[in-house]
């Protein structure tokens, strides 16, 4: 077992040690001290609308089932039989009155309680399995915000809202960007993996320094990327006059307590399409012109919900980070439908998301290449450290603890590792 | 009597010829990808032609559900222009691919039809130096339209056997 003193030596003010990415013992400890003790994103309640609807996923490396019980409550269950530990639910999603274990036919209610034990006469007086203790087991705390369900395996620590802090507003703003005031997850999931550590993806999501370099091939000779939204006149500008890389510093980046962060919103791109105008009309009908203008001005690009989820509002989707091993990570990307928005808008969203976030996308493929190369590069021993020293002027909002700085500052990554160390150091 | 037999034989021969013609076209089509002649590959599609690789085996709509690929000519051009970029890092080194096509069916078999629904099975090997070799395979569904003595692709759908798996990055169309 790693001692806490060892861990604190791995994170300095401006550098982190390569063991954070390479060491299997550290990975195992992360599953225990970060993923088993924080509010981890599990799924959206629109994925289990009816009683009995379930979805299999993972918290860290553990298989779990998110399920809506007969009373309407959403539970997150450990996916194991109370008897011999066999994984009970094998389908990825579906609807069930009860779950039955394949091994000896034990059945469970959709809240995880043991329902029926086959051949019960085989358990003498005093040995009969217990409804709850020998059930599948419920995750200690489950809570949601705007339908986004998070689970925490520990009874201790802050509640979900406190954990999310200023990030909670991001989910509320997302809901406000739907003319019906609600979002849902629909249209399936993009899945891809890379041979690298999960934290590369977290850091990348607050990294506004890399796009002009890593993603250069996705831009035209003019230095402009393709449009990210139907009707947008162009896309992100990587380069300005005379081919000089355009700094993303003016966009800013924010670091929040508990490892969360967000990137400032990309510059507004004009959209005069009829589709967009119809969307604006519907928003105005709900919010009035002032709030609509606020909702449409995207002040954040990628928002990280530490440790395993990120959201993007421009072409709305969430990204779930699934650590598999120290050097293997899966990414699941779900489109978000803004309820009440024109149906065609969602169709265009899906089409553009294919180009940016599928396994064969024109953007993520460069990022995962970088992550795999980082994993390989960090196997070298000549320099044991990763440098995270980029910084600009920092402003602190005392109310939320939010630290904001220039776009290419690595403050969000330093914040990420400060949280990492604090969580990892709790025995 | 003999004439009728000749008629049947003639029709069978015509069917065989159109099947062979389609098959040769498909062999050439996937060969363009293997030869990295991406611009020529795009030219095989009609102006409103689409290339689609669904993310579910039972997916019947590219608009209501995400896909691995769903490209019109414009997106194909953007995607394949990217593959020509000197700094397309996901493809340095670039993939070598080998597409094999078989079990080709043509509907209707009528040699004078304007359009054909074509089914086939495929295997694509994808090798990136230093990254090992991957194999993809599954079913192709094409809609081909007659153009002169050849065809153009109105739609190509490549349904991978494992289209819903968690894939590593994919760059070259199936």
XYZ file of C-alpha atoms in Angstrom:
601
model
C 0.000 0.000 0.000
C 1.188 3.471 -0.839
C 1.694 5.729 2.122
C 0.141 9.185 2.040
C 3.551 10.801 2.249
C 4.494 9.095 -0.992
C 1.444 10.542 -2.693
C 2.089 14.127 -1.639
C 5.555 13.926 -3.146
C 3.944 13.182 -6.531
C 2.085 16.487 -6.823
C 3.903 19.817 -6.556
C 2.660 23.333 -7.292
C 3.626 23.109 -10.944
C 4.522 19.477 -11.594
C 2.975 16.033 -11.268
C 4.833 12.749 -11.273
C 4.511 10.240 -14.101
C 3.481 7.544 -11.587
C 0.020 9.123 -11.557
C -0.439 7.699 -15.029
C 1.740 4.612 -14.996
C 1.368 3.021 -11.570
C -1.287 0.298 -11.221
C -1.379 0.611 -7.445
C -2.239 4.279 -7.832
C -5.000 3.390 -10.271
C -6.479 0.907 -7.773
C -6.294 3.526 -5.058
C -8.056 6.042 -7.311
C -10.939 3.622 -7.749
C -11.165 3.314 -3.966
C -10.541 6.876 -2.836
C -11.905 8.940 -5.726
C -14.503 6.857 -7.529
C -15.877 5.142 -4.424
C -16.084 8.317 -2.327
C -17.173 11.093 -4.680
C -20.351 11.955 -6.500
C -19.860 10.047 -9.719
C -22.130 10.651 -12.711
C -24.179 7.544 -13.499
C -26.849 8.420 -16.063
C -29.826 10.622 -16.815
C -33.272 9.801 -15.503
C -34.702 10.140 -19.038
C -32.842 6.902 -19.813
C -35.077 5.035 -17.342
C -38.464 6.774 -17.742
C -40.751 3.901 -16.618
C -40.737 1.689 -13.515
C -38.529 -1.319 -14.203
C -36.432 0.532 -16.812
C -32.771 -0.117 -16.199
C -29.377 0.789 -17.569
C -26.123 -1.030 -16.852
C -23.034 1.073 -16.420
C -19.996 1.333 -14.181
C -18.813 3.420 -11.254
C -15.068 3.377 -11.589
C -14.350 -0.221 -12.502
C -17.455 -1.641 -10.748
C -20.541 -2.763 -12.692
C -23.741 -1.108 -11.468
C -27.383 -0.922 -12.559
C -29.344 2.316 -12.600
C -33.000 1.350 -12.290
C -36.356 2.978 -11.674
C -38.258 1.180 -8.931
C -42.024 0.639 -8.823
C -42.371 3.700 -6.570
C -40.705 5.889 -9.225
C -37.441 6.319 -7.331
C -34.175 5.813 -9.207
C -31.726 3.477 -7.477
C -28.191 2.545 -8.352
C -27.451 -1.090 -7.480
C -24.258 -3.071 -7.410
C -24.562 -5.535 -10.258
C -23.939 -8.703 -8.233
C -25.984 -11.469 -6.722
C -26.161 -11.483 -2.929
C -25.534 -15.237 -2.983
C -22.280 -15.995 -4.810
C -21.483 -12.645 -6.362
C -22.460 -13.426 -9.953
C -23.233 -10.357 -12.082
C -27.021 -10.403 -12.263
C -27.978 -8.113 -15.148
C -26.265 -8.860 -18.447
C -28.303 -6.720 -20.842
C -27.084 -3.191 -21.373
C -30.545 -1.733 -20.902
C -34.156 -2.847 -20.797
C -37.170 -3.214 -18.563
C -37.648 -5.834 -15.873
C -40.216 -6.567 -13.163
C -37.484 -8.334 -11.236
C -33.871 -9.269 -11.838
C -33.044 -12.975 -11.757
C -29.582 -14.376 -11.196
C -28.642 -16.982 -13.790
C -26.724 -19.148 -11.333
C -29.294 -20.379 -8.779
C -32.387 -18.444 -9.801
C -32.498 -15.919 -6.948
C -34.639 -12.921 -7.831
C -34.392 -9.268 -6.815
C -36.813 -6.364 -6.721
C -35.937 -3.298 -8.768
C -34.755 -1.572 -5.575
C -32.184 -4.339 -5.119
C -33.955 -6.156 -2.270
C -33.888 -9.947 -2.300
C -37.281 -11.101 -3.584
C -37.141 -14.893 -3.671
C -34.686 -17.650 -2.857
C -35.181 -20.896 -4.754
C -35.630 -24.116 -2.708
C -35.842 -22.117 0.532
C -36.214 -25.308 2.603
C -32.458 -25.774 2.197
C -31.819 -22.917 4.632
C -32.424 -24.096 8.207
C -33.859 -21.867 10.927
C -31.700 -18.754 11.440
C -29.813 -19.173 8.182
C -32.343 -17.820 5.737
C -30.907 -15.042 3.547
C -31.862 -11.513 4.528
C -33.928 -9.296 2.233
C -31.536 -6.342 2.395
C -28.200 -7.732 3.557
C -28.294 -10.443 0.904
C -29.844 -8.208 -1.743
C -27.903 -6.800 -4.672
C -26.935 -3.832 -2.539
C -27.834 -0.214 -3.112
C -25.254 2.535 -3.571
C -25.324 4.587 -0.393
C -26.367 7.938 -1.861
C -28.114 8.727 -5.127
C -29.249 12.221 -6.070
C -29.953 14.145 -9.236
C -29.894 17.646 -10.615
C -32.050 18.439 -13.676
C -32.333 14.664 -14.154
C -28.569 14.052 -14.158
C -28.126 11.218 -11.683
C -25.011 11.009 -9.543
C -24.145 8.326 -7.007
C -21.809 8.273 -4.047
C -20.774 5.001 -2.428
C -19.860 6.785 0.786
C -22.316 8.042 3.395
C -19.807 10.697 4.373
C -18.968 14.006 2.752
C -20.997 16.805 1.162
C -24.338 16.359 -0.572
C -24.550 16.531 -4.368
C -25.304 20.255 -4.608
C -22.452 21.172 -2.304
C -20.133 18.857 -4.192
C -21.059 20.429 -7.539
C -20.885 23.995 -6.225
C -20.991 26.568 -9.038
C -21.133 23.713 -11.577
C -24.748 23.096 -10.594
C -25.664 26.293 -12.464
C -24.300 24.761 -15.671
C -26.909 21.986 -15.553
C -29.648 24.497 -14.784
C -28.559 26.719 -17.681
C -28.587 23.685 -19.939
C -32.169 22.944 -18.911
C -33.039 26.608 -19.553
C -31.673 26.292 -23.092
C -34.546 23.869 -23.786
C -37.800 25.630 -24.702
C -39.653 23.144 -22.438
C -37.154 23.693 -19.613
C -36.016 20.061 -19.661
C -33.459 17.961 -21.436
C -33.288 14.278 -22.188
C -30.674 11.832 -23.370
C -31.707 10.346 -26.665
C -30.184 9.073 -29.878
C -27.760 6.487 -28.544
C -24.133 6.745 -27.552
C -20.745 7.138 -29.196
C -18.178 4.845 -27.633
C -14.451 4.862 -28.057
C -11.373 3.923 -26.100
C -7.741 4.832 -25.895
C -4.628 3.246 -24.466
C -3.995 5.880 -21.882
C -4.919 7.049 -18.402
C -8.353 8.558 -17.660
C -6.870 11.774 -16.285
C -5.524 12.745 -19.727
C -9.113 13.221 -20.826
C -9.967 15.361 -17.783
C -6.947 17.607 -18.385
C -7.655 17.836 -22.092
C -11.176 19.096 -21.435
C -9.802 22.217 -19.749
C -6.947 22.634 -22.229
C -7.376 25.592 -24.581
C -3.715 25.551 -25.490
C -3.786 22.447 -27.712
C -6.513 22.881 -30.372
C -4.586 24.873 -32.979
C -1.814 22.271 -32.828
C -3.465 18.887 -32.171
C -6.494 19.625 -34.321
C -4.818 21.596 -37.077
C -5.808 18.943 -39.620
C -9.489 19.599 -38.928
C -9.168 23.216 -40.052
C -9.209 24.659 -43.528
C -6.156 26.423 -44.975
C -7.750 29.638 -43.659
C -7.293 28.294 -40.124
C -11.012 27.895 -39.498
C -12.604 24.639 -38.339
C -15.870 23.292 -39.725
C -19.117 24.589 -38.179
C -20.224 22.926 -34.958
C -23.877 23.880 -35.321
C -26.298 23.818 -38.273
C -26.501 27.259 -39.848
C -23.397 28.608 -38.065
C -21.295 30.693 -40.416
C -18.035 28.837 -39.967
C -16.351 27.310 -36.973
C -13.592 27.891 -34.424
C -10.715 30.013 -35.730
C -7.345 28.469 -34.966
C -5.368 30.996 -36.939
C -5.699 34.675 -37.678
C -3.891 36.960 -40.077
C -0.644 35.698 -41.652
C -1.316 32.253 -40.258
C -0.469 33.145 -36.670
C -2.077 30.882 -34.089
C -4.928 32.713 -32.397
C -4.563 32.570 -28.648
C -7.562 31.286 -26.744
C -6.502 33.313 -23.719
C -9.404 35.802 -24.025
C -11.913 32.970 -23.527
C -10.647 32.257 -20.035
C -10.750 29.130 -17.936
C -12.214 28.573 -14.471
C -11.189 26.192 -11.712
C -13.721 25.277 -9.042
C -13.552 23.451 -5.730
C -13.696 19.618 -5.819
C -11.756 19.357 -9.085
C -14.447 20.813 -11.328
C -13.652 23.361 -14.010
C -14.883 24.936 -17.179
C -13.544 26.573 -20.290
C -14.874 29.952 -21.326
C -17.417 29.961 -24.160
C -16.200 30.036 -27.745
C -16.747 33.305 -29.618
C -20.328 33.665 -30.828
C -20.791 32.670 -34.445
C -23.626 34.247 -36.348
C -26.519 31.934 -37.172
C -29.329 33.335 -39.288
C -30.863 30.024 -40.367
C -34.634 29.674 -40.149
C -34.117 26.655 -37.894
C -32.136 28.678 -35.380
C -34.643 31.544 -35.526
C -37.478 29.143 -34.772
C -35.505 27.868 -31.772
C -34.956 31.445 -30.557
C -38.674 32.206 -30.947
C -39.570 29.201 -28.807
C -37.026 30.182 -26.157
C -38.352 33.722 -26.063
C -41.863 32.413 -25.574
C -40.629 30.703 -22.407
C -38.065 33.103 -21.022
C -38.646 36.477 -22.658
C -35.968 38.188 -24.758
C -33.554 39.076 -21.977
C -33.088 35.639 -20.458
C -33.115 34.124 -23.961
C -30.159 36.285 -24.900
C -28.345 35.125 -21.772
C -29.127 31.494 -22.522
C -27.864 31.836 -26.097
C -24.612 33.495 -25.079
C -22.532 30.458 -24.242
C -20.214 31.535 -21.463
C -18.796 28.024 -21.066
C -17.505 25.438 -23.507
C -16.515 22.141 -21.853
C -17.641 21.881 -18.242
C -15.992 19.169 -16.164
C -17.906 17.446 -13.396
C -15.024 15.821 -11.590
C -14.199 12.959 -11.724
C -16.039 11.401 -14.657
C -18.323 13.620 -16.696
C -18.108 16.635 -18.966
C -20.800 18.600 -20.679
C -20.764 20.796 -23.755
C -23.605 23.189 -24.459
C -22.793 24.402 -27.974
C -23.772 21.109 -29.611
C -25.298 19.691 -26.439
C -23.849 16.392 -25.272
C -22.204 14.847 -22.261
C -19.065 12.802 -22.177
C -18.586 10.069 -19.594
C -15.070 8.978 -18.721
C -14.792 5.296 -17.814
C -11.431 4.273 -16.388
C -10.632 0.633 -17.163
C -6.973 0.345 -16.161
C -4.074 2.733 -15.565
C -3.410 2.665 -19.310
C -6.885 2.068 -20.729
C -9.927 4.360 -20.772
C -13.333 4.262 -22.419
C -15.255 7.380 -23.398
C -19.028 7.368 -23.896
C -20.618 10.407 -25.542
C -24.388 10.962 -25.305
C -26.342 13.544 -27.325
C -28.674 15.719 -25.285
C -32.030 16.688 -26.718
C -33.418 20.064 -25.711
C -37.099 19.355 -25.181
C -39.340 21.690 -27.101
C -36.628 22.697 -29.607
C -37.338 22.058 -33.307
C -36.959 18.335 -34.030
C -34.737 19.128 -37.017
C -32.298 20.856 -34.694
C -31.721 17.607 -32.807
C -31.215 15.737 -36.080
C -28.547 18.227 -37.113
C -26.995 17.942 -33.655
C -26.687 14.185 -34.116
C -25.160 14.624 -37.560
C -22.515 17.064 -36.329
C -21.755 14.982 -33.230
C -20.897 12.077 -35.546
C -18.202 14.252 -37.083
C -16.787 15.524 -33.796
C -17.279 12.731 -31.228
C -17.645 9.298 -32.808
C -14.851 6.721 -32.788
C -14.197 7.907 -36.351
C -14.571 11.611 -35.657
C -12.362 14.339 -37.087
C -11.567 15.798 -33.660
C -11.466 13.183 -30.897
C -9.232 10.896 -32.936
C -6.438 13.467 -32.594
C -7.021 13.783 -28.842
C -6.929 10.048 -28.200
C -3.775 9.837 -30.304
C -2.246 12.445 -27.989
C -3.382 10.501 -24.882
C -1.883 7.233 -26.132
C 1.360 8.990 -27.036
C 1.433 10.611 -23.581
C 1.010 7.194 -21.975
C 3.906 5.889 -24.037
C 6.054 8.988 -23.582
C 5.627 8.807 -19.805
C 7.121 5.326 -19.737
C 10.481 7.034 -20.237
C 12.527 7.598 -17.086
C 14.804 10.483 -18.044
C 12.316 13.039 -16.745
C 9.806 11.837 -14.197
C 7.620 14.931 -14.252
C 4.807 16.538 -16.197
C 4.937 20.335 -16.236
C 1.736 22.268 -15.534
C 3.180 25.746 -15.013
C 1.261 27.910 -17.511
C -0.445 30.715 -15.684
C -1.899 34.160 -16.008
C -3.486 36.631 -13.673
C -5.916 34.812 -11.383
C -9.145 36.151 -9.947
C -10.951 34.459 -7.088
C -14.687 34.639 -6.554
C -15.017 34.314 -2.773
C -18.664 33.223 -2.945
C -18.000 30.075 -4.985
C -14.248 29.589 -4.645
C -13.989 29.832 -8.412
C -10.573 30.843 -9.724
C -10.588 32.293 -13.222
C -7.631 32.969 -15.455
C -6.527 33.230 -19.079
C -7.704 30.505 -21.463
C -4.398 28.718 -21.870
C -3.575 28.768 -18.167
C -3.092 25.325 -16.660
C -4.830 26.438 -13.478
C -7.721 23.985 -13.978
C -5.249 21.101 -14.237
C -3.371 22.207 -11.130
C -6.746 22.424 -9.419
C -7.611 18.957 -10.662
C -4.454 17.509 -9.098
C -4.897 19.451 -5.850
C -8.305 17.789 -5.513
C -6.819 14.472 -6.595
C -4.210 14.665 -3.854
C -6.695 15.708 -1.211
C -9.076 12.834 -2.061
C -6.265 10.314 -2.410
C -4.719 11.295 0.920
C -7.781 10.389 2.997
C -7.147 6.976 4.462
C -39.343 -25.112 -77.285
C -35.675 -24.680 -78.016
C -36.314 -20.950 -78.440
C -37.894 -20.700 -74.986
C -34.886 -22.459 -73.449
C -32.609 -20.019 -75.207
C -34.716 -17.197 -73.769
C -34.277 -18.498 -70.249
C -30.611 -19.082 -70.852
C -30.283 -15.613 -72.298
C -31.927 -14.018 -69.283
C -29.739 -16.034 -66.919
C -26.673 -14.918 -68.792
C -27.792 -11.278 -68.678
C -28.340 -11.586 -64.915
C -24.916 -13.108 -64.502
C -23.373 -10.283 -66.475
C -25.022 -7.571 -64.418
C -24.027 -9.358 -61.208
C -20.467 -9.523 -62.448
C -20.576 -5.879 -63.513
C -21.773 -4.822 -60.057
C -19.172 -6.955 -58.344
C -16.386 -5.475 -60.468
C -17.617 -2.005 -59.619
C -17.567 -2.766 -55.890
C -14.101 -4.290 -56.090
C -12.899 -1.122 -57.763
C -14.726 1.051 -55.232
C -13.162 -0.489 -52.117
C -9.848 -0.734 -53.960
C -9.785 3.057 -54.234
C -9.862 3.253 -50.433
C -7.039 0.739 -50.120
C -5.034 2.689 -52.709
C -5.732 5.897 -50.764
C -7.357 7.442 -53.816
C -9.914 9.165 -51.597
C -10.815 11.916 -54.055
C -11.619 9.319 -56.729
C -13.648 7.369 -54.170
C -15.809 10.411 -53.404
C -16.383 10.900 -57.129
C -18.161 7.536 -57.250
C -20.995 8.963 -55.166
C -23.907 10.844 -56.711
C -24.130 14.531 -55.808
C -26.581 13.700 -53.028
C -24.965 10.352 -52.240
C -24.312 9.280 -48.638
C -21.900 7.008 -46.831
C -23.244 5.594 -43.586
C -21.822 3.315 -40.901
C -24.474 2.914 -38.197
C -23.674 2.485 -34.495
C -26.325 -0.212 -34.000
C -26.935 -3.321 -36.054
C -30.685 -2.677 -36.189
C -30.394 1.045 -36.862
C -32.683 2.098 -39.689
C -32.263 5.863 -39.429
C -29.081 7.951 -39.504
C -30.804 11.081 -38.190
C -32.428 9.866 -34.974
C -29.444 7.947 -33.642
C -25.684 8.495 -33.629
C -23.521 6.727 -36.227
C -19.852 5.940 -36.695
C -20.018 7.712 -40.044
C -22.860 9.522 -41.737
C -21.350 11.634 -44.470
C -22.765 13.512 -47.397
C -20.357 14.581 -50.134
C -19.440 17.733 -48.258
C -18.528 15.907 -45.063
C -16.713 13.191 -47.034
C -14.652 15.926 -48.663
C -13.843 17.569 -45.302
C -12.972 14.203 -43.774
C -10.806 13.005 -46.606
C -9.106 16.366 -47.102
C -8.084 16.000 -43.468
C -6.437 12.672 -44.288
C -4.243 14.574 -46.771
C -3.129 17.069 -44.145
C 0.567 16.744 -43.259
C -0.271 16.919 -39.544
C -3.216 14.546 -39.216
C -1.738 13.024 -36.079
C -4.311 10.272 -35.692
C -2.943 8.937 -38.981
C 0.789 9.344 -38.456
C 1.729 6.707 -39.407
C -1.324 6.204 -41.582
C -3.440 3.072 -41.832
C -2.867 0.480 -44.478
C -6.163 -1.160 -45.293
C -7.338 -4.175 -47.219
C -11.027 -4.430 -48.099
C -12.356 -7.767 -49.306
C -15.873 -8.031 -50.676
C -18.041 -11.110 -51.276
C -21.504 -12.703 -51.198
C -22.728 -10.018 -53.572
C -26.449 -9.984 -54.346
C -28.114 -7.717 -56.892
C -31.757 -6.719 -56.842
C -33.398 -6.519 -59.303
C -31.315 -8.788 -61.499
C -32.751 -7.024 -64.553
C -29.810 -5.721 -66.599
C -31.867 -2.781 -67.881
C -32.820 -1.404 -64.462
C -31.895 2.206 -63.602
C -31.008 1.453 -60.002
C -29.961 -1.587 -57.995
C -30.140 -2.559 -54.369
C -26.928 -4.435 -53.749
C -26.021 -6.492 -50.698
C -22.568 -7.813 -49.857
C -20.340 -8.957 -47.020
C -16.993 -7.390 -46.327
C -13.825 -7.691 -44.312
C -11.511 -4.733 -43.810
C -8.088 -5.118 -42.244
C -6.577 -1.946 -40.844
C -2.934 -1.836 -39.883
C -1.084 1.120 -38.415
C 2.593 0.554 -37.904
C 3.225 0.214 -34.185
C -0.460 -0.229 -33.419
C -1.156 -3.773 -34.532
C -3.739 -4.929 -37.014
C -7.490 -4.651 -36.539
C -10.183 -6.441 -38.466
C -13.626 -5.052 -39.182
C -16.350 -6.859 -41.043
C -20.043 -6.998 -41.686
C -22.597 -6.154 -44.272
C -22.731 -3.624 -47.062
C -25.979 -2.286 -48.467
C -25.696 -0.151 -51.558
C -28.038 1.669 -53.794
C -26.325 1.974 -57.168
C -27.638 4.009 -60.055
C -26.762 3.335 -63.667
C -24.567 5.905 -65.298
C -23.373 5.150 -68.807
C -21.560 1.858 -68.737
C -20.901 2.047 -65.004
C -22.641 3.035 -61.771
C -22.657 5.716 -59.154
C -23.350 5.211 -55.477
C -26.548 6.810 -54.225
C -25.968 5.293 -50.796
C -23.516 2.972 -49.134
C -24.230 1.559 -45.706
C -21.571 -0.440 -43.881
C -22.971 -2.240 -40.855
C -20.141 -3.620 -38.766
C -20.700 -6.843 -36.896
C -19.427 -4.997 -33.799
C -20.614 -1.501 -34.649
C -21.743 -0.971 -31.031
C -18.395 -2.028 -29.539
C -16.028 0.410 -27.848
C -13.625 1.094 -30.716
C -10.220 2.648 -30.862
C -9.971 5.556 -33.281
C -11.109 4.769 -36.819
C -9.970 6.897 -39.750
C -10.536 5.052 -43.020
C -14.089 4.284 -44.217
C -15.164 0.615 -44.298
